[in-house]
Structures are given as structure tokens and as C-alpha cells.
PDB file of C-alpha atoms in Angstrom:
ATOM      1  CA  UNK A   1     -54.815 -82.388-254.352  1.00  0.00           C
ATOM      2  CA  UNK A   2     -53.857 -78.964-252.804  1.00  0.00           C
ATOM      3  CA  UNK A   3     -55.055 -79.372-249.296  1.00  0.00           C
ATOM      4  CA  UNK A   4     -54.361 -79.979-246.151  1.00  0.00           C
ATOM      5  CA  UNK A   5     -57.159 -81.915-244.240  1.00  0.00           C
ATOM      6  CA  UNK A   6     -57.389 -81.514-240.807  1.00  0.00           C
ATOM      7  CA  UNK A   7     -60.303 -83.772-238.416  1.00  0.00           C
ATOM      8  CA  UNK A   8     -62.242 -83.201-236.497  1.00  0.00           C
ATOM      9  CA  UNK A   9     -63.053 -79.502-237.296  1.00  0.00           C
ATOM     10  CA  UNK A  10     -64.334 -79.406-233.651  1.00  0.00           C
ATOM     11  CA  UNK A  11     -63.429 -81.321-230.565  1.00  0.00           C
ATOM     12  CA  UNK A  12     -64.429 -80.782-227.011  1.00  0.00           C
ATOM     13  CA  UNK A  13     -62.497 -82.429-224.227  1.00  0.00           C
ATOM     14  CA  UNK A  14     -62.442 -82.607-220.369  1.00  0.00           C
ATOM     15  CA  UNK A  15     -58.846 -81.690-218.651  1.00  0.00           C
ATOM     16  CA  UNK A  16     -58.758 -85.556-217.984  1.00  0.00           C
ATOM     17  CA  UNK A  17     -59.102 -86.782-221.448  1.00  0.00           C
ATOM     18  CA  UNK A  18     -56.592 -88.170-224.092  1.00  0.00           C
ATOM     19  CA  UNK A  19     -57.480 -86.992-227.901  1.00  0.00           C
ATOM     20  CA  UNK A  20     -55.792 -86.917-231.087  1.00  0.00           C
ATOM     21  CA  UNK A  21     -55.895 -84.419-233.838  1.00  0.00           C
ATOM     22  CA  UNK A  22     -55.035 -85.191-237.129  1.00  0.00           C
ATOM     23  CA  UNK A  23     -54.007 -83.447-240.089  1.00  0.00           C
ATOM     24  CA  UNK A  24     -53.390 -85.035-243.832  1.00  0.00           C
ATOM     25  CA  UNK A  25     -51.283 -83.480-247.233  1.00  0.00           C
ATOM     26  CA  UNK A  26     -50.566 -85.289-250.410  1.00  0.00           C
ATOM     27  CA  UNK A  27     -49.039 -82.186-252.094  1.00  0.00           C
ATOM     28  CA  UNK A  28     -45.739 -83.622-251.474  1.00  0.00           C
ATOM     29  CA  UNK A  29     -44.351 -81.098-248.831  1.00  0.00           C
ATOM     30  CA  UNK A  30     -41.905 -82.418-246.657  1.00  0.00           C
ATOM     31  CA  UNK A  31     -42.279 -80.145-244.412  1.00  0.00           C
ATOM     32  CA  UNK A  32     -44.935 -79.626-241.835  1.00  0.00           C
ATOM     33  CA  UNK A  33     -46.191 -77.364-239.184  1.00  0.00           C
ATOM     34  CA  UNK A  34     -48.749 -77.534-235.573  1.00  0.00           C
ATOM     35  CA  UNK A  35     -49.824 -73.503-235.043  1.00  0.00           C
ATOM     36  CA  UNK A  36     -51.930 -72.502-231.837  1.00  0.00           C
ATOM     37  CA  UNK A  37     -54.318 -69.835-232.910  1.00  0.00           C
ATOM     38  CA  UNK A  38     -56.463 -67.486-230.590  1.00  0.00           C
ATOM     39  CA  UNK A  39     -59.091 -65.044-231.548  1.00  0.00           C
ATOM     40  CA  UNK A  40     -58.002 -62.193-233.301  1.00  0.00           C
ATOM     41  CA  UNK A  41     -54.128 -62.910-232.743  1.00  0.00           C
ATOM     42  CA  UNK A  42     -52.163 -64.289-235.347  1.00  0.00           C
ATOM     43  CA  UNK A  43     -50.704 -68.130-235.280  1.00  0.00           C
ATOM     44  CA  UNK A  44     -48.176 -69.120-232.647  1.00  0.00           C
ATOM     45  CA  UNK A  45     -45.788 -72.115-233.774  1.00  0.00           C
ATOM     46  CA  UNK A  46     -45.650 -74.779-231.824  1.00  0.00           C
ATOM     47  CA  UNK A  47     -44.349 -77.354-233.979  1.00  0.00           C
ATOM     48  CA  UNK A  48     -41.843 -78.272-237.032  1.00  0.00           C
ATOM     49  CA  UNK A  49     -41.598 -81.577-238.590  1.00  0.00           C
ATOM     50  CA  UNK A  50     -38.970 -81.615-241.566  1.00  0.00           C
ATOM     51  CA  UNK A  51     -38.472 -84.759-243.661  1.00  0.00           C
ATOM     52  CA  UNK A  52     -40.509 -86.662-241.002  1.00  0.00           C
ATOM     53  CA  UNK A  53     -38.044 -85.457-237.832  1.00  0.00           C
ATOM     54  CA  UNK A  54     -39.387 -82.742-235.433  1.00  0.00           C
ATOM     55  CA  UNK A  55     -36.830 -79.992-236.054  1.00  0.00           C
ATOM     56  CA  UNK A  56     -38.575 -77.595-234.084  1.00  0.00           C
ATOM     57  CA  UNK A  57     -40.212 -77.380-230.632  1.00  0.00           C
ATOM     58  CA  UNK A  58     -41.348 -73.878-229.400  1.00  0.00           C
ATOM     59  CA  UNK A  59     -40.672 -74.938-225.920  1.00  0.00           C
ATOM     60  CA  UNK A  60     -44.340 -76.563-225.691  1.00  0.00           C
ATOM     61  CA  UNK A  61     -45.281 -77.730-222.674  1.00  0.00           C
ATOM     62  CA  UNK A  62     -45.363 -82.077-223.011  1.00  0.00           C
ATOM     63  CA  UNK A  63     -49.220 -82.184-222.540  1.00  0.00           C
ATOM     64  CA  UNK A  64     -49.248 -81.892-226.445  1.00  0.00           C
ATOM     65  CA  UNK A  65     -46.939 -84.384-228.158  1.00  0.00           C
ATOM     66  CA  UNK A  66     -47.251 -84.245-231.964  1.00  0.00           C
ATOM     67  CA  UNK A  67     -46.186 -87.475-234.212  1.00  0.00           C
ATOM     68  CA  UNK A  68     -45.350 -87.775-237.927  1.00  0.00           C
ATOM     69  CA  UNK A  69     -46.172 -91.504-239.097  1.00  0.00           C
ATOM     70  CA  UNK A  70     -45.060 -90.546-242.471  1.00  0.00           C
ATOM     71  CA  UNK A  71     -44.814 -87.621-244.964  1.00  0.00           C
ATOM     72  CA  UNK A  72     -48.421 -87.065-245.090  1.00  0.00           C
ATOM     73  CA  UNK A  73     -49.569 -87.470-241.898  1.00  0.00           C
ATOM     74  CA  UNK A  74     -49.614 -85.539-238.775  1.00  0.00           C
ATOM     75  CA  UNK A  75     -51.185 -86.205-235.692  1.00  0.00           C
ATOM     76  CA  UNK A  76     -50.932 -83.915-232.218  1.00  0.00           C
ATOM     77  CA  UNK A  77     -52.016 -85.881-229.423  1.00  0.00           C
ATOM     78  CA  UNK A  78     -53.357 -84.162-226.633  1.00  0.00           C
ATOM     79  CA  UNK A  79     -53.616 -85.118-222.735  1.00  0.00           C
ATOM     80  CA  UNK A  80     -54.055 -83.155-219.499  1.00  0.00           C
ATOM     81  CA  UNK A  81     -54.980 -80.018-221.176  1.00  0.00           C
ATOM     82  CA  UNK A  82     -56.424 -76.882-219.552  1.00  0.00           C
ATOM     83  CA  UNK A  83     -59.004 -74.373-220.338  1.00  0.00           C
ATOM     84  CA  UNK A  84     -56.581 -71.690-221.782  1.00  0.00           C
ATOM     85  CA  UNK A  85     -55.553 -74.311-224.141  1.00  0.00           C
ATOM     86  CA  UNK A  86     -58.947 -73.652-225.897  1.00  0.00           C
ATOM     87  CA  UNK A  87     -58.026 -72.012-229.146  1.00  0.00           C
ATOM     88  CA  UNK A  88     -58.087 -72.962-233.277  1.00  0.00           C
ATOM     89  CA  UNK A  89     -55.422 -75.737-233.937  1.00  0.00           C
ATOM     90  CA  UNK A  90     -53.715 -75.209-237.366  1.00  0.00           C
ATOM     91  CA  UNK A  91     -52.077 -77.775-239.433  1.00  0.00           C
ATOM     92  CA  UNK A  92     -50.291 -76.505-242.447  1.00  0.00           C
ATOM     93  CA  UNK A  93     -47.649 -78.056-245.113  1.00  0.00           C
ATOM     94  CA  UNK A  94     -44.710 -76.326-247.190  1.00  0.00           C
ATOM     95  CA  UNK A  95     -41.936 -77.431-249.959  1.00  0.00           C
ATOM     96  CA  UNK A  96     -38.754 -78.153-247.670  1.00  0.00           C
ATOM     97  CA  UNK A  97     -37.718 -76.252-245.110  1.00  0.00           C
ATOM     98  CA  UNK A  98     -37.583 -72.617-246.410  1.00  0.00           C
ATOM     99  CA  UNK A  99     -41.349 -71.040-246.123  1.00  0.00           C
ATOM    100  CA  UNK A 100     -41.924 -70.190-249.578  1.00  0.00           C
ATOM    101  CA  UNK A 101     -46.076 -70.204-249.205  1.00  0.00           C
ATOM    102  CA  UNK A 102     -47.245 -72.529-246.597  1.00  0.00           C
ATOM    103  CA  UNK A 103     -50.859 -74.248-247.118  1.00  0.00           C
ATOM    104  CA  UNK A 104     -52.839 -74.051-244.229  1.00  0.00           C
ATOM    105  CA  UNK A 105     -56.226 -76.580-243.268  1.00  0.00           C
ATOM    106  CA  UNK A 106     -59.134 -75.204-242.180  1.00  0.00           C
ATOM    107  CA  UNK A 107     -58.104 -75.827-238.200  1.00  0.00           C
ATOM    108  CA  UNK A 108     -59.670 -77.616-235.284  1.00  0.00           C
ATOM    109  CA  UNK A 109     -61.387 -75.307-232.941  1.00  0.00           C
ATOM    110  CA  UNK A 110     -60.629 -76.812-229.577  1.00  0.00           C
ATOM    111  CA  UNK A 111     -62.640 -76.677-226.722  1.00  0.00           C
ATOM    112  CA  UNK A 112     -61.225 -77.657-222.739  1.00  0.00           C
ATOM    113  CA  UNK A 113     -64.234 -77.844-220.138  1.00  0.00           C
TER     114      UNK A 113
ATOM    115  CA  UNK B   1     -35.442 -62.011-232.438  1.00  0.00           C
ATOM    116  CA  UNK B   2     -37.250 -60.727-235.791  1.00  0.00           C
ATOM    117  CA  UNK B   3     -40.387 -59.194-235.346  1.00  0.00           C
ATOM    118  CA  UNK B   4     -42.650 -58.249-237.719  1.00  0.00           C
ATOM    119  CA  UNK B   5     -44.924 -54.685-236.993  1.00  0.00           C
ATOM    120  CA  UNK B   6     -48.068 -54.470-238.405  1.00  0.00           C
ATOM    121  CA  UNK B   7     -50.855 -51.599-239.059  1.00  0.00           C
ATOM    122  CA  UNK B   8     -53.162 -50.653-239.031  1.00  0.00           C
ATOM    123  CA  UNK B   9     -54.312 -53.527-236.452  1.00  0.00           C
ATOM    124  CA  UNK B  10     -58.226 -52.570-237.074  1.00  0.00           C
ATOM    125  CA  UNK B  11     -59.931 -51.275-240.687  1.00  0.00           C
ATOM    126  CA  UNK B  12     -63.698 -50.490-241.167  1.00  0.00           C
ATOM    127  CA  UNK B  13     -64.017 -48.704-244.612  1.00  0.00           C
ATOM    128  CA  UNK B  14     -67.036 -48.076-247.203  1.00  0.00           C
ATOM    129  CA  UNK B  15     -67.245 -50.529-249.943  1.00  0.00           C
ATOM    130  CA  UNK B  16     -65.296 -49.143-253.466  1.00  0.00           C
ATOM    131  CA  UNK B  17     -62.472 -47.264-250.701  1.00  0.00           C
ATOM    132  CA  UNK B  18     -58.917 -48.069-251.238  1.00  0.00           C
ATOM    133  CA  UNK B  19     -56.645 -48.689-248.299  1.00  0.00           C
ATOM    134  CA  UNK B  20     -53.199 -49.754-247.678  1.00  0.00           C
ATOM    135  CA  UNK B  21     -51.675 -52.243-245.107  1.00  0.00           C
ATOM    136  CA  UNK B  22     -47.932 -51.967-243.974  1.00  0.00           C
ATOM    137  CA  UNK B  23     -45.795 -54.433-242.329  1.00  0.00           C
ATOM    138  CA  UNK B  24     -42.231 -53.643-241.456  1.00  0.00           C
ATOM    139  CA  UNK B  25     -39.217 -54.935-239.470  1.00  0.00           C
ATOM    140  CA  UNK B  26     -35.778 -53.989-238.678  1.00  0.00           C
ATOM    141  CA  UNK B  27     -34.890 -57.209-239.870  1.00  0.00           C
ATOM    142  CA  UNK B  28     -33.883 -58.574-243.540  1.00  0.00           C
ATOM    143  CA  UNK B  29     -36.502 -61.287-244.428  1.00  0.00           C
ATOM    144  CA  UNK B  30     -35.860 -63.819-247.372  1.00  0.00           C
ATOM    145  CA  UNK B  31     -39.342 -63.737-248.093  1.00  0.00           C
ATOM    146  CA  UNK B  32     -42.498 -61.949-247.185  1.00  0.00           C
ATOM    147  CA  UNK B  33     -45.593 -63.456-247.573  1.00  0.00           C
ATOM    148  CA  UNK B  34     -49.796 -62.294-247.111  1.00  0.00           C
ATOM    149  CA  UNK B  35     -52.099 -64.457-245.734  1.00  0.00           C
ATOM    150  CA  UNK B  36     -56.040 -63.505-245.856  1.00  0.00           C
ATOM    151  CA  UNK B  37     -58.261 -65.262-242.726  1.00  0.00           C
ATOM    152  CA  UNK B  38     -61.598 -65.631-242.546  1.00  0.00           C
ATOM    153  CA  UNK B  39     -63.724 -66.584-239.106  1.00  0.00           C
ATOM    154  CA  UNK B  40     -63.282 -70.326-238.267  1.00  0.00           C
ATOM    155  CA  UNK B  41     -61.065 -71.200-241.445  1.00  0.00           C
ATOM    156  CA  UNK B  42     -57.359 -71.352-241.597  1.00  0.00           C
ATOM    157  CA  UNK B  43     -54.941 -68.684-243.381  1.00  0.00           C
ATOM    158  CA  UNK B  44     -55.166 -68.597-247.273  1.00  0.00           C
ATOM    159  CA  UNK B  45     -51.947 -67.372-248.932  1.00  0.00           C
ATOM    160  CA  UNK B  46     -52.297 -64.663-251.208  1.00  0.00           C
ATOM    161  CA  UNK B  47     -48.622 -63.705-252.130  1.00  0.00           C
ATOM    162  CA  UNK B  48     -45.067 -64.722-251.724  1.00  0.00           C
ATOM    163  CA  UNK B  49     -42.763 -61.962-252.452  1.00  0.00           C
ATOM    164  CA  UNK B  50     -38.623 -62.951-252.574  1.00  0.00           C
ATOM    165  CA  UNK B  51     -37.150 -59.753-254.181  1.00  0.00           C
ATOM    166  CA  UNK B  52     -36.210 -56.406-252.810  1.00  0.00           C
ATOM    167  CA  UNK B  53     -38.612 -53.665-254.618  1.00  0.00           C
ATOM    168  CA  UNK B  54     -40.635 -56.742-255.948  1.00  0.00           C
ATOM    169  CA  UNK B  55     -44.296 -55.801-257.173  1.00  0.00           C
ATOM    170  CA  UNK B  56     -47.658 -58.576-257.329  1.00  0.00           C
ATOM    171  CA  UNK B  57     -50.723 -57.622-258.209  1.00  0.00           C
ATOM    172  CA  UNK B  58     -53.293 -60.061-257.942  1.00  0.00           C
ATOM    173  CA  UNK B  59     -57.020 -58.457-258.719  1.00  0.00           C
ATOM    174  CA  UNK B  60     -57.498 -55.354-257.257  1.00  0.00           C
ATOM    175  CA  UNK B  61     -55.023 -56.683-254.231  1.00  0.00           C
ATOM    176  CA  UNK B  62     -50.960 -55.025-255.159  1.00  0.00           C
ATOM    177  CA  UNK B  63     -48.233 -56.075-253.337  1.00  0.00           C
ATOM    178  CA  UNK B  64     -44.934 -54.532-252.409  1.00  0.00           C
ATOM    179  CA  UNK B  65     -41.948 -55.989-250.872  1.00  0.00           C
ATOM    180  CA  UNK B  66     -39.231 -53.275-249.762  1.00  0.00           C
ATOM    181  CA  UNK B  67     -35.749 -52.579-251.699  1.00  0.00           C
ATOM    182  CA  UNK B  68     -33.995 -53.543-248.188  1.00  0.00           C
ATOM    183  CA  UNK B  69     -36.274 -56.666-247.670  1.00  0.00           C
ATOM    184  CA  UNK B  70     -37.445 -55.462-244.269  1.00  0.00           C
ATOM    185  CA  UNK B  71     -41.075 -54.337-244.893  1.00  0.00           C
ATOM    186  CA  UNK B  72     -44.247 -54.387-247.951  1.00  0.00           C
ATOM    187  CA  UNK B  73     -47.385 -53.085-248.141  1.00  0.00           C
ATOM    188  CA  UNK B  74     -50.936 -54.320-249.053  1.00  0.00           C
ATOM    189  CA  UNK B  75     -52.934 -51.946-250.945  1.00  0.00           C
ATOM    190  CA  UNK B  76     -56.489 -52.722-251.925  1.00  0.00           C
ATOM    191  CA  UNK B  77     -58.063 -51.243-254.145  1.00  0.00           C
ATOM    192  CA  UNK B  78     -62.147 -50.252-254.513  1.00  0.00           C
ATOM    193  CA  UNK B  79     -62.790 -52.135-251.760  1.00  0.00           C
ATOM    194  CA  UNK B  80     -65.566 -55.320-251.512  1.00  0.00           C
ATOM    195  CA  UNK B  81     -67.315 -56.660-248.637  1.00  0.00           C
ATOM    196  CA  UNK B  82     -66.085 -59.737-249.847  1.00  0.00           C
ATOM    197  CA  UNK B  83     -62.532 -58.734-248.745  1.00  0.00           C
ATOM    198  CA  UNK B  84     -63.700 -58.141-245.180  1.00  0.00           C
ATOM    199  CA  UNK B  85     -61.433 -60.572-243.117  1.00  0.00           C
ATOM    200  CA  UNK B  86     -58.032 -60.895-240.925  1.00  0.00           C
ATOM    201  CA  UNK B  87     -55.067 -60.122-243.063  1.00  0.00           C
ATOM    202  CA  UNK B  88     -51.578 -61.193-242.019  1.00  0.00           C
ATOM    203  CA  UNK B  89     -47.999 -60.474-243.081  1.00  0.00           C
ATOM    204  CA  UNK B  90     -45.399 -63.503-242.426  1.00  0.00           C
ATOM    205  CA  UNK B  91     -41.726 -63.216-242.844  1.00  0.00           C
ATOM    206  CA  UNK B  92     -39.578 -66.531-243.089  1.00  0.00           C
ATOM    207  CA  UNK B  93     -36.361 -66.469-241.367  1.00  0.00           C
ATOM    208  CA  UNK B  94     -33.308 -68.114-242.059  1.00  0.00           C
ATOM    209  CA  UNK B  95     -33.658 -70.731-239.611  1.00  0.00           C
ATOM    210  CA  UNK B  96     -36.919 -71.961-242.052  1.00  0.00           C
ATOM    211  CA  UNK B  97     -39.441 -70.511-239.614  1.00  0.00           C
ATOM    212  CA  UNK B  98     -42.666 -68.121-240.068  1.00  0.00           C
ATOM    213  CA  UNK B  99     -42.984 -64.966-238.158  1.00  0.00           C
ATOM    214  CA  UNK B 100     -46.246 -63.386-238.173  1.00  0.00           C
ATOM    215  CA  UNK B 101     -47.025 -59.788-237.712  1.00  0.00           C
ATOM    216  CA  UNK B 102     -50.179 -59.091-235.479  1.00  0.00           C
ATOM    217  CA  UNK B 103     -52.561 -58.916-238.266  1.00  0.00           C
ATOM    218  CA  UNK B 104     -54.848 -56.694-239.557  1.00  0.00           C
ATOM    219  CA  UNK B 105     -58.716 -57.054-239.163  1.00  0.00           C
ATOM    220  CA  UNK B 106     -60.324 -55.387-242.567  1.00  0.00           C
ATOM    221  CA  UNK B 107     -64.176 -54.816-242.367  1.00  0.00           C
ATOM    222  CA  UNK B 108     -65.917 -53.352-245.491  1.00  0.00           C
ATOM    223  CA  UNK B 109     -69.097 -52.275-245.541  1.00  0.00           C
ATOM    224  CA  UNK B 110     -71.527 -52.149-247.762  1.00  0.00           C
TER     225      UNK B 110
END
């Protein structure tokens, strides 16, 4: 399996909902990634999980709170979000922590009404 | 802070045209790596490059990573329409993150 899976593909949500993204590997990488993506710009980090332990926060603001159950799995929970948070969500996976190739899913293209 | 510049930002060529895209720094980069992007779908990696002067080809796609590690090119040659799409350059940094350059949007016509 060389994929990352990431549900839904779309979501939309009011500014008082509470959603969930999700995003699956079984590659083995023990490292893996949350990127904010508008149209026509490249991906912004937001987060770094390494080993299961967020090592990296790009100073996200705490209406998106991402979790790691385990070394497959990452979820990035949403809550209170506003319309300029509309954008394509990426999930994406990598061997360790140095970024030699990441794999990237296909995205959730988020929606805030 | 490392950036990464990259150009041209916009492409529109004839199909079976060659072009070349650049991405360069004033930074060293451990690695450089290309992404292709296509509407709605997440980055694909194309290429990881790791040494200075390194060269990939990979189809009519060649890939160059600088002697000094702070830049490479993307040259495609005989272009397809099937190539149309957003192409990105991504530098990893010692502190194990990705910095992408701005991208470039390649259209090809037929």
C-alpha cells in the first residue's frame, strides 16, 4: 500500500460546527504532516507529527487541533472555523523526520458557510 | 528563514515545446524535491534530488540540482497536454521541514 487516504474528500461545515478529518498510511512512515492549501498557492504547514508526538506547530490558531491515535492515523479536528478557512486540507506521510519524498492524499476540499 | 524562488509562476506553451522551470535560494538545501499537482488532487512527487550537480531524468521530465545545493531546474521536454498542471519545487531544511517555492502553473496546449 503506497497511499495516504484521506475522508471525506469534501466536507461543508457551518462556523458553529465540530468535524473531524481524517487521514490513513500503512507505508510505515513515522512521520506525518496537516498542509493548508489555497488555490493556486502552494501548501502551507500547519502540522508535524514525528513518531506519534506533534513536533511541529506553525503557530495555528487552536480552532484546529490535530491528533495522532497511532502511527497510521491522523485526524484534524476542526471547531469554530471561519470562511477564510475554506481551502484543500492535505494529509501527507514521510520516512522519519528528514523529507526525503513525502506522499501526499488526494486532500479534503473544505468548505465554511 | 529559507525561501525558495520560483519561475516562471505562469506557462502556456504549444504541445511538442520544451521549457524549463527554475527554483533557487540563497540557502543550502539537503534535498530538493518536484512535486506535479493536478486540480482537486494532492501533490505527486516526481523527484528527490540529494547531491550537488545531481542529474534525474525521468521520461521526457530532466532534473537538475545545483553544485552549491541552493537551486535546480525542471526542463521538459516536447511538451504533452498531459503535463499541463501546477508544478512545485520543495526544499527540506535541517530542522526536517518542507519549504515550498510558489509554484509554477504549466498549461500545454494542444
Amino acid at each position: 500500500d503506497t497511499e495516504v487516504t484521506q475522508t471525506p474528500k469534501h466536507l461543508v461545515m457551518g462556523m458553529t460546527n465540530k468535524k473531524s478529518l481524517k487521514c490513513e498510511q500503512h507505508m510505515g512512515h513515522r512521520a506525518m504532516y496537516w498542509y493548508k492549501q489555497k488555490a493556486k498557492k502552494p501548501p502551507e504547514l500547519m502540522f508535524v507529527y514525528s513518531y506519534e508526538k506533534l513536533s511541529i506547530n506553525e503557530s495555528v490558531p487552536s480552532r484546529f487541533s490535530p491528533e495522532c491515535p497511532n502511527s497510521s492515523l491522523l485526524n484534524l479536528h476542526l471547531h469554530a472555523l471561519q470562511p477564510e478557512d475554506s481551502a484543500l486540507y492535505l494529509c501527507a506521510s514521510s520516512q522519519g523526520g528528514r523529507p526525503y519524498g513525502y506522499t501526499f492524499g488526494s486532500g479534503t476540499r473544505l468548505t465554511v458557510v | 528563514t529559507q525561501l525558495l524562488e520560483q519561475s516562471p509562476q505562469f506557462l502556456s506553451i504549444q504541445e511538442g515545446e520544451n521549457l524549463t522551470v527554475y527554483c533557487n535560494s540563497s540557502s543550502v538545501f539537503s534535498s530538493l524535491q518536484w512535486y506535479r499537482q493536478e486540480p482537486g488532487e494532492g501533490p505527486v512527487l516526481l523527484v528527490t534530488v540529494v547531491t550537488g550537480g545531481e542529474v534525474k531524468k525521468l521520461k521526457r521530465l530532466t532534473f537538475q540540482f545545483g553544485d552549491a545545493r541552493k537551486d535546480s531546474s525542471l526542463h521538459i521536454t516536447a511538451a504533452q497536454p498531459g503535463d499541463t498542471g501546477l508544478y512545485l519545487c520543495a526544499g527540506g531544511d535541517q530542522g526536517g521541514k518542507l519549504i515550498f517555492g510558489q509554484g509554477t502553473e504549466l498549461s500545454v496546449k494542444p
